Short mmCIF file of C-alpha atoms and ligand atoms in Angstrom, two decimals:
data_model
loop_
_atom_site.label_atom_id
_atom_site.label_comp_id
_atom_site.label_asym_id
_atom_site.label_seq_id
_atom_site.Cartn_x
_atom_site.Cartn_y
_atom_site.Cartn_z
CA MET P 59 -30.30 -65.24 -7.31
CA SER P 60 -26.71 -64.09 -5.91
CA GLY P 61 -28.67 -61.49 -3.46
CA TRP P 62 -30.26 -64.80 -1.29
CA ALA P 63 -26.95 -66.30 -1.75
CA LEU P 64 -24.96 -63.75 0.52
CA LEU P 65 -28.08 -63.24 2.33
CA PRO P 66 -26.62 -65.88 5.06
CA LEU P 67 -23.46 -64.17 4.86
CA ARG P 68 -24.84 -60.77 5.14
CA LEU P 69 -26.68 -61.43 8.54
CA PHE P 70 -23.79 -63.42 10.43
CA LEU P 71 -21.01 -60.79 9.53
CA GLY P 72 -23.21 -57.88 10.06
CA PHE P 73 -24.63 -59.23 13.46
CA THR P 74 -21.13 -60.28 14.78
CA LEU P 75 -19.37 -56.97 14.19
CA LEU P 76 -22.35 -54.92 15.93
CA TYR P 77 -22.54 -57.15 18.60
CA ALA P 78 -18.79 -57.08 18.90
CA GLY P 79 -18.59 -53.48 18.36
CA LEU P 80 -21.11 -52.76 21.15
CA LEU P 81 -19.69 -55.05 23.75
CA LYS P 82 -16.23 -53.56 23.69
CA LEU P 83 -18.67 -50.38 24.15
CA SER P 84 -20.50 -51.56 27.32
CA ASP P 85 -17.10 -53.07 28.82
CA PRO P 86 -15.96 -50.96 31.69
CA ASN P 87 -12.26 -53.14 31.09
CA TYR P 88 -12.44 -52.35 27.36
CA PHE P 89 -10.87 -48.24 27.78
CA ASP P 90 -9.83 -48.93 31.47
CA ALA P 91 -5.90 -49.11 30.97
CA THR P 92 -5.28 -50.74 34.41
CA SER P 93 -6.92 -54.01 32.93
CA SER P 94 -5.42 -56.69 31.59
CA SER P 95 -8.64 -57.07 28.99
CA SER P 96 -8.05 -53.36 28.05
CA VAL P 97 -7.50 -52.59 24.47
CA GLN P 98 -4.34 -50.53 25.79
CA SER P 99 -3.33 -53.95 27.31
CA GLN P 100 -3.69 -56.30 24.53
CA MET P 101 -2.45 -53.31 22.26
CA PHE P 102 1.10 -53.68 24.49
CA LEU P 103 0.99 -57.50 23.89
CA ALA P 104 0.41 -57.28 19.97
CA ILE P 105 3.40 -55.41 19.94
CA LYS P 106 5.87 -57.93 21.18
CA HIS P 107 4.91 -60.22 18.01
CA SER P 108 2.76 -58.37 15.47
CA PRO P 109 4.54 -57.97 11.94
CA ILE P 110 3.45 -54.18 12.01
CA SER P 111 4.51 -53.31 15.82
CA PHE P 112 5.65 -50.20 14.66
CA LEU P 113 2.52 -49.30 13.56
CA VAL P 114 0.82 -50.56 16.93
CA SER P 115 2.67 -48.85 18.79
CA GLN P 116 1.79 -45.97 17.30
CA ALA P 117 -1.77 -46.66 17.64
CA ALA P 118 -1.06 -47.88 21.44
CA GLU P 119 0.39 -44.26 22.57
CA HIS P 120 -3.39 -43.45 21.58
CA ALA P 121 -5.08 -46.94 22.91
CA THR P 122 -8.52 -45.15 24.10
CA LEU P 123 -8.59 -43.38 21.02
CA ALA P 124 -7.77 -46.42 18.87
CA GLY P 125 -9.88 -48.25 21.18
CA LEU P 126 -13.05 -46.47 20.24
CA ALA P 127 -12.43 -45.91 16.56
CA ILE P 128 -12.09 -50.11 16.49
CA ALA P 129 -15.67 -50.74 17.71
CA VAL P 130 -17.45 -47.77 16.45
CA GLY P 131 -16.06 -49.29 13.30
CA GLU P 132 -17.23 -52.32 13.92
CA ILE P 133 -20.78 -51.02 15.07
CA ALA P 134 -20.75 -49.43 11.48
CA VAL P 135 -19.55 -52.62 9.38
CA GLY P 136 -22.34 -54.27 11.37
CA ILE P 137 -24.83 -51.92 10.35
CA SER P 138 -23.95 -51.26 7.13
CA VAL P 139 -23.93 -55.10 6.06
CA LEU P 140 -27.13 -56.06 7.99
CA LEU P 141 -29.19 -53.02 6.43
CA GLY P 142 -27.46 -53.35 3.17
CA VAL P 143 -26.16 -49.55 2.88
CA TRP P 144 -23.42 -48.70 1.61
CA SER P 145 -22.59 -52.21 1.60
CA ARG P 146 -19.35 -52.49 -0.39
CA LEU P 147 -17.77 -49.82 1.46
CA GLY P 148 -19.11 -51.56 4.67
CA ALA P 149 -17.28 -54.69 3.74
CA LEU P 150 -14.55 -53.17 2.92
CA GLY P 151 -14.12 -51.67 6.30
CA GLY P 152 -14.42 -55.12 7.50
CA PHE P 153 -12.01 -56.66 5.67
CA LEU P 154 -9.56 -54.24 7.19
CA LEU P 155 -10.39 -55.02 10.33
CA SER P 156 -10.24 -58.38 10.24
CA LEU P 157 -6.62 -57.85 8.53
CA SER P 158 -5.87 -55.93 11.18
CA PHE P 159 -6.47 -58.18 13.69
CA PHE P 160 -5.12 -60.57 11.78
CA LEU P 161 -1.55 -59.01 11.91
CA THR P 162 -1.96 -58.34 15.52
CA VAL P 163 -4.56 -60.58 17.57
CA SER P 164 -3.75 -63.78 16.21
CA TRP P 165 -0.66 -63.36 14.29
CA GLY P 166 1.41 -66.36 15.48
CA THR P 167 -1.79 -68.58 15.54
CA SER P 168 -0.42 -71.99 14.30
CA PRO P 169 -2.04 -73.65 12.38
CA TYR P 170 -3.29 -70.81 10.74
CA PHE P 171 -6.89 -71.49 10.39
CA PHE P 172 -7.13 -71.78 14.53
CA GLY P 173 -7.24 -67.98 13.86
CA PRO P 174 -10.90 -66.55 13.03
CA ASP P 175 -9.60 -63.16 11.58
CA ILE P 176 -8.29 -65.06 8.32
CA VAL P 177 -11.37 -66.35 8.18
CA PHE P 178 -13.43 -63.07 8.64
CA MET P 179 -10.94 -61.32 5.95
CA ALA P 180 -11.81 -64.19 3.43
CA ALA P 181 -15.83 -63.81 3.96
CA PHE P 182 -15.83 -59.73 3.89
CA VAL P 183 -14.57 -60.50 0.02
CA PRO P 184 -17.60 -61.46 -1.43
CA LEU P 185 -19.75 -58.87 0.09
CA ILE P 186 -16.60 -56.50 -1.10
CA LEU P 187 -17.47 -57.47 -4.76
CA ALA P 188 -21.25 -58.54 -4.75
CA GLY P 189 -22.06 -55.63 -2.09
CA HIS P 190 -26.13 -56.40 -0.58
CA GLY P 191 -27.33 -58.12 -3.93
CA GLY P 192 -30.18 -55.93 -3.70
CA VAL P 193 -32.36 -58.32 -1.09
CA TRP P 194 -33.45 -56.95 2.36
CA SER P 195 -31.50 -54.32 1.47
CA LEU P 196 -32.61 -50.87 2.45
CA GLU P 197 -30.41 -48.58 0.28
CA ALA P 198 -32.12 -50.93 -2.84
CA LEU P 199 -36.03 -49.55 -1.37
CA ILE P 200 -34.36 -46.43 -0.65
CA ARG P 201 -33.28 -46.19 -4.42
CA ALA P 202 -36.03 -47.45 -5.96
CA ARG P 203 -38.91 -44.94 -4.21
CA ALA P 204 -36.51 -42.43 -5.63
CA MET P 205 -36.73 -44.12 -9.09
CA ARG P 206 -40.56 -43.85 -8.33
CA GLY P 207 -40.44 -40.42 -7.08
CA SER P 208 -38.00 -39.01 -10.33
CA GLY P 209 -41.14 -40.87 -12.57
CA LEU P 210 -37.96 -43.00 -13.91
CA ALA P 211 -38.78 -46.48 -12.37
CA ALA P 212 -40.91 -48.20 -15.56
CA ARG P 213 -37.88 -47.00 -17.68
CA PRO P 214 -35.58 -50.03 -18.18
CA ILE P 215 -32.30 -48.37 -16.43
CA ALA P 216 -29.87 -48.11 -19.78
CA GLN P 217 -32.70 -45.70 -21.39
CA VAL P 218 -32.55 -43.28 -17.94
CA ALA P 219 -30.33 -39.98 -18.97
CA PRO P 220 -27.25 -39.69 -16.99
CA ALA P 221 -28.44 -36.27 -15.56
CA ASP P 222 -31.41 -37.97 -14.25
CA LEU P 223 -29.66 -40.86 -12.78
CA ALA P 224 -27.29 -38.43 -10.94
CA VAL P 225 -30.44 -36.89 -9.25
CA VAL P 226 -31.66 -39.91 -7.90
CA ASP P 227 -27.87 -41.22 -6.79
CA ARG P 228 -27.77 -38.08 -4.67
CA ARG P 229 -30.98 -38.55 -3.09
CA VAL P 230 -29.81 -42.15 -2.63
CA LEU P 231 -26.70 -40.79 -0.80
CA LEU P 232 -28.70 -38.25 1.09
CA ARG P 233 -30.89 -40.67 2.65
CA THR P 234 -28.81 -43.67 3.18
CA GLY P 235 -26.47 -41.23 4.81
CA GLY P 236 -29.02 -39.90 7.28
CA VAL P 237 -30.05 -43.62 8.08
CA ALA P 238 -26.47 -44.48 8.30
CA VAL P 239 -26.45 -41.76 10.83
CA GLY P 240 -29.23 -42.63 12.47
CA ALA P 241 -28.28 -45.82 13.08
CA GLY P 242 -25.06 -45.64 14.57
CA VAL P 243 -26.44 -42.84 17.05
CA LEU P 244 -28.69 -45.49 18.10
CA ALA P 245 -26.35 -47.94 18.39
CA LEU P 246 -23.54 -45.84 20.23
CA LEU P 247 -26.43 -44.69 22.94
CA VAL P 248 -27.19 -48.61 23.13
CA GLY P 249 -23.34 -48.87 23.92
CA GLY P 250 -23.24 -46.12 25.73
CA VAL P 251 -26.25 -46.91 27.99
CA ALA P 252 -25.22 -50.96 29.06
CA ARG P 253 -22.02 -48.99 29.29
CA THR P 254 -23.37 -47.01 32.30
CA PHE P 255 -25.48 -50.03 33.66
CA GLY P 256 -23.17 -52.75 33.21
CA GLY P 257 -20.94 -54.29 35.60
CA ARG P 258 -17.39 -55.67 35.67
CA SER P 259 -16.74 -58.60 32.91
CA PRO P 260 -16.54 -61.92 33.96
CA SER P 261 -13.22 -62.25 32.92
CA GLU P 262 -11.92 -60.08 35.40
CA SER P 263 -13.38 -61.61 38.54
CA ALA P 264 -12.73 -65.47 36.96
CA GLY P 265 -11.07 -68.21 39.71
CA GLY P 266 -11.38 -65.94 42.75
CA ALA P 267 -8.37 -64.20 41.23
CA ALA P 268 -7.53 -60.89 43.37
CA THR P 269 -7.34 -58.71 40.46
CA LYS P 270 -4.85 -55.72 41.40
CA SER P 271 -4.86 -53.98 38.45
CA PRO P 272 -1.80 -54.05 36.13
CA SER P 273 -0.65 -51.38 34.30
CA PRO P 274 0.14 -52.61 30.33
CA SER P 275 2.58 -49.38 29.92
CA SER P 276 4.47 -50.21 33.44
CA SER P 277 8.11 -50.42 32.40
CA ALA P 278 9.29 -50.74 35.81
CA LYS P 279 12.94 -52.53 35.98
CA PRO P 280 13.95 -55.29 38.56
CA SER P 281 15.55 -53.02 41.38
CA THR P 282 17.79 -56.03 41.93
CA SER P 283 21.43 -56.06 42.34
CA PRO P 284 23.47 -58.76 42.41
CA SER P 285 25.04 -58.26 45.57
CA ALA P 286 21.04 -58.33 47.23
CA LYS P 287 19.96 -61.47 45.16
CA PRO P 288 20.69 -63.88 48.34
CA THR P 289 21.31 -67.73 46.91
CA ALA P 290 17.70 -69.35 47.60
CA ALA P 291 16.46 -66.67 45.60
CA SER P 292 17.70 -68.24 42.29
CA SER P 293 16.19 -71.51 42.83
CA PRO P 294 13.38 -72.32 40.89
CA SER P 295 11.08 -73.68 43.01
CA ALA P 296 11.84 -70.53 45.31
CA SER P 297 9.04 -69.77 47.97
CA ALA P 298 11.30 -68.12 50.23
CA SER P 299 11.19 -68.14 54.04
CA ALA P 300 10.20 -65.20 55.66
CA SER P 301 13.37 -64.11 57.23
CA ALA P 302 14.96 -63.34 53.92
CA LYS P 303 15.80 -59.53 53.47
CA PRO P 304 13.70 -57.78 51.01
CA VAL P 305 15.21 -58.45 47.44
CA GLY P 306 13.98 -57.67 43.80
CA THR P 307 10.28 -55.78 42.65
CA LYS P 308 7.67 -55.67 45.46
CA ILE P 309 4.25 -57.12 43.84
CA GLY P 310 2.10 -56.77 46.74
CA ALA P 311 1.69 -58.22 50.44
CA ALA P 312 1.44 -62.27 50.84
CA THR P 313 -1.89 -62.12 52.45
CA ASP P 314 -3.26 -60.48 48.75
CA VAL P 315 -2.85 -64.47 47.45
CA PRO P 316 -4.41 -66.80 50.04
CA ILE P 317 -3.65 -70.33 49.45
CA GLY P 318 -5.75 -71.90 46.15
CA LYS P 319 -6.26 -67.63 44.86
CA ALA P 320 -4.07 -66.28 42.11
CA PHE P 321 -3.22 -62.52 42.62
CA ALA P 322 -2.78 -60.19 39.45
CA PHE P 323 -0.01 -57.60 38.90
CA ASP P 324 2.12 -56.29 36.09
CA ALA P 325 5.81 -58.66 35.76
CA PRO P 326 8.81 -55.64 35.35
CA ASP P 327 9.11 -56.90 32.28
CA GLY P 328 5.72 -55.18 31.24
CA ASN P 329 3.71 -58.76 30.87
CA PRO P 330 0.56 -59.17 33.10
CA ALA P 331 1.04 -61.58 35.59
CA TYR P 332 -0.65 -64.00 38.22
CA VAL P 333 1.16 -65.51 41.56
CA VAL P 334 -0.77 -67.87 42.81
CA GLN P 335 -0.19 -70.05 46.70
CA PRO P 336 -1.13 -73.31 45.72
CA ALA P 337 0.44 -74.62 49.29
CA ALA P 338 0.68 -72.84 53.13
CA GLY P 339 4.31 -70.30 52.20
CA THR P 340 4.64 -71.79 48.83
CA TYR P 341 4.21 -68.72 45.86
CA LEU P 342 4.55 -69.13 42.39
CA ALA P 343 4.41 -66.39 39.60
CA PHE P 344 3.60 -67.04 35.22
CA SER P 345 3.10 -64.49 33.27
CA ARG P 346 -0.56 -64.55 31.89
CA VAL P 347 0.17 -64.19 28.30
CA CYS P 348 -0.47 -67.39 26.69
CA THR P 349 1.95 -68.98 24.53
CA HIS P 350 -0.55 -69.51 21.50
CA GLN P 351 -1.36 -66.34 20.29
CA GLY P 352 -1.08 -64.40 23.49
CA CYS P 353 -4.16 -63.47 24.66
CA SER P 354 -4.33 -63.26 28.35
CA VAL P 355 -4.82 -65.96 30.62
CA ASP P 356 -7.32 -66.78 33.57
CA PHE P 357 -7.22 -68.49 36.70
CA THR P 358 -9.63 -70.87 37.82
CA GLY P 359 -8.96 -71.96 40.93
CA GLN P 360 -7.28 -75.06 39.67
CA GLU P 361 -5.35 -74.09 36.32
CA PHE P 362 -4.76 -71.37 34.28
CA GLN P 363 -7.28 -71.08 30.84
CA CYS P 364 -7.23 -69.20 27.74
CA PRO P 365 -10.12 -67.47 26.51
CA CYS P 366 -9.37 -67.35 23.20
CA HIS P 367 -8.93 -70.90 21.80
CA GLY P 368 -9.07 -72.69 25.32
CA ALA P 369 -5.25 -73.59 25.84
CA VAL P 370 -5.12 -74.43 29.57
CA PHE P 371 -1.84 -74.88 31.95
CA THR P 372 -1.03 -76.11 35.45
CA ALA P 373 -1.18 -73.47 38.18
CA ASP P 374 2.32 -75.47 39.42
CA THR P 375 4.57 -75.67 36.33
CA GLY P 376 2.86 -73.76 34.27
CA ASP P 377 2.98 -76.31 31.48
CA PRO P 378 0.12 -76.88 28.56
CA ILE P 379 -2.42 -79.35 30.06
CA SER P 380 -4.16 -79.42 26.15
CA GLY P 381 -5.28 -76.91 23.51
CA PRO P 382 -3.22 -75.67 20.24
CA VAL P 383 0.10 -74.92 22.88
CA GLN P 384 2.99 -76.35 23.10
CA SER P 385 5.01 -73.97 25.43
CA PRO P 386 4.80 -73.65 28.93
CA LEU P 387 3.79 -70.19 29.90
CA GLN P 388 6.97 -67.72 31.45
CA ARG P 389 7.41 -68.39 34.85
CA TYR P 390 9.16 -66.15 37.87
CA GLN P 391 11.01 -66.33 40.48
CA VAL P 392 8.71 -65.01 43.47
CA THR P 393 10.37 -64.75 46.74
CA GLU P 394 8.19 -64.02 50.53
CA SER P 395 9.85 -61.42 52.90
CA GLY P 396 8.49 -59.59 55.65
CA GLY P 397 5.06 -60.47 54.81
CA SER P 398 5.23 -59.18 51.37
CA LEU P 399 6.07 -60.89 48.37
CA TYR P 400 8.91 -59.69 45.78
CA LEU P 401 10.10 -61.02 41.97
CA VAL P 402 13.53 -61.68 41.72
S1 LIG N 293 -4.21 -67.24 22.54
FE1 LIG N 293 -5.17 -69.53 21.39
S2 LIG N 293 -5.18 -70.50 23.05
FE2 LIG N 293 -4.55 -68.75 24.50
#
């Protein structure tokens, strides 16, 4: 009975983890360090608020490898839980992956139950304790066949000699290992094919944003000097005239930001950011880091939206309109000079 009770949980967790892993592998942005939705960018964002930032910093130095390990790990957990092969181990892997997401991506979510990862952690616990429960389990089938092949099927398990059981266990281990490796290779092939034929993710082109590629590792400091900073540049509504001398960090050409559009760039503090032109000659710049939990917001054409938990911010002040946020997006001062945009 407990096996049937666990089945819906296994199906949901198994499918979700498999899907999440394949989605990562097939997304061309996932390993693209210049994309704001890449694993590198997410890690650099997580470093700012995670309680295990020292570990995330280490992982971020090998972000491609870490990202690959996460995707492959999710696929392995999904296959294990779905097929009922090495289910306890798979569930433990799922728990640890969810814990790592909870301590990074979901950390700071308030109230805590708005973050999904703590729920996934809890959901994996019954599978760690009970395994596949003997229902819809390839491992259980393989074990039953191995028992029959050894002529042990008719005997109660308590009467089977430990040496005979060890032979069965070895066969089960080899066969389930073969199944797990085969399923894993197949899933990786599917992910690789999807990646080869997949396009850019919708989030990269949403809202008509002109997506100059931000580099998460960028740590360029503003090149402002006190003497070079004009008085007008310190105005909160900085949208300077074309005659102002170039100051600050150049972020692109004014023509990159048509009216009503957004242009993605890297702010000097390392955060991904947008500059928008809501009206002719008025340029506003905001951090893309959602003040709820740190996901990257997208520009829809009218406002900024966070894909993680639905926060919405105005495009003229960065103030929150709806969703689980209270704080506005961080704002930068931007000026236009000689046809170029500068952060001051
Ligand atoms: S991270 Fe939760 S709404 Fe943005």
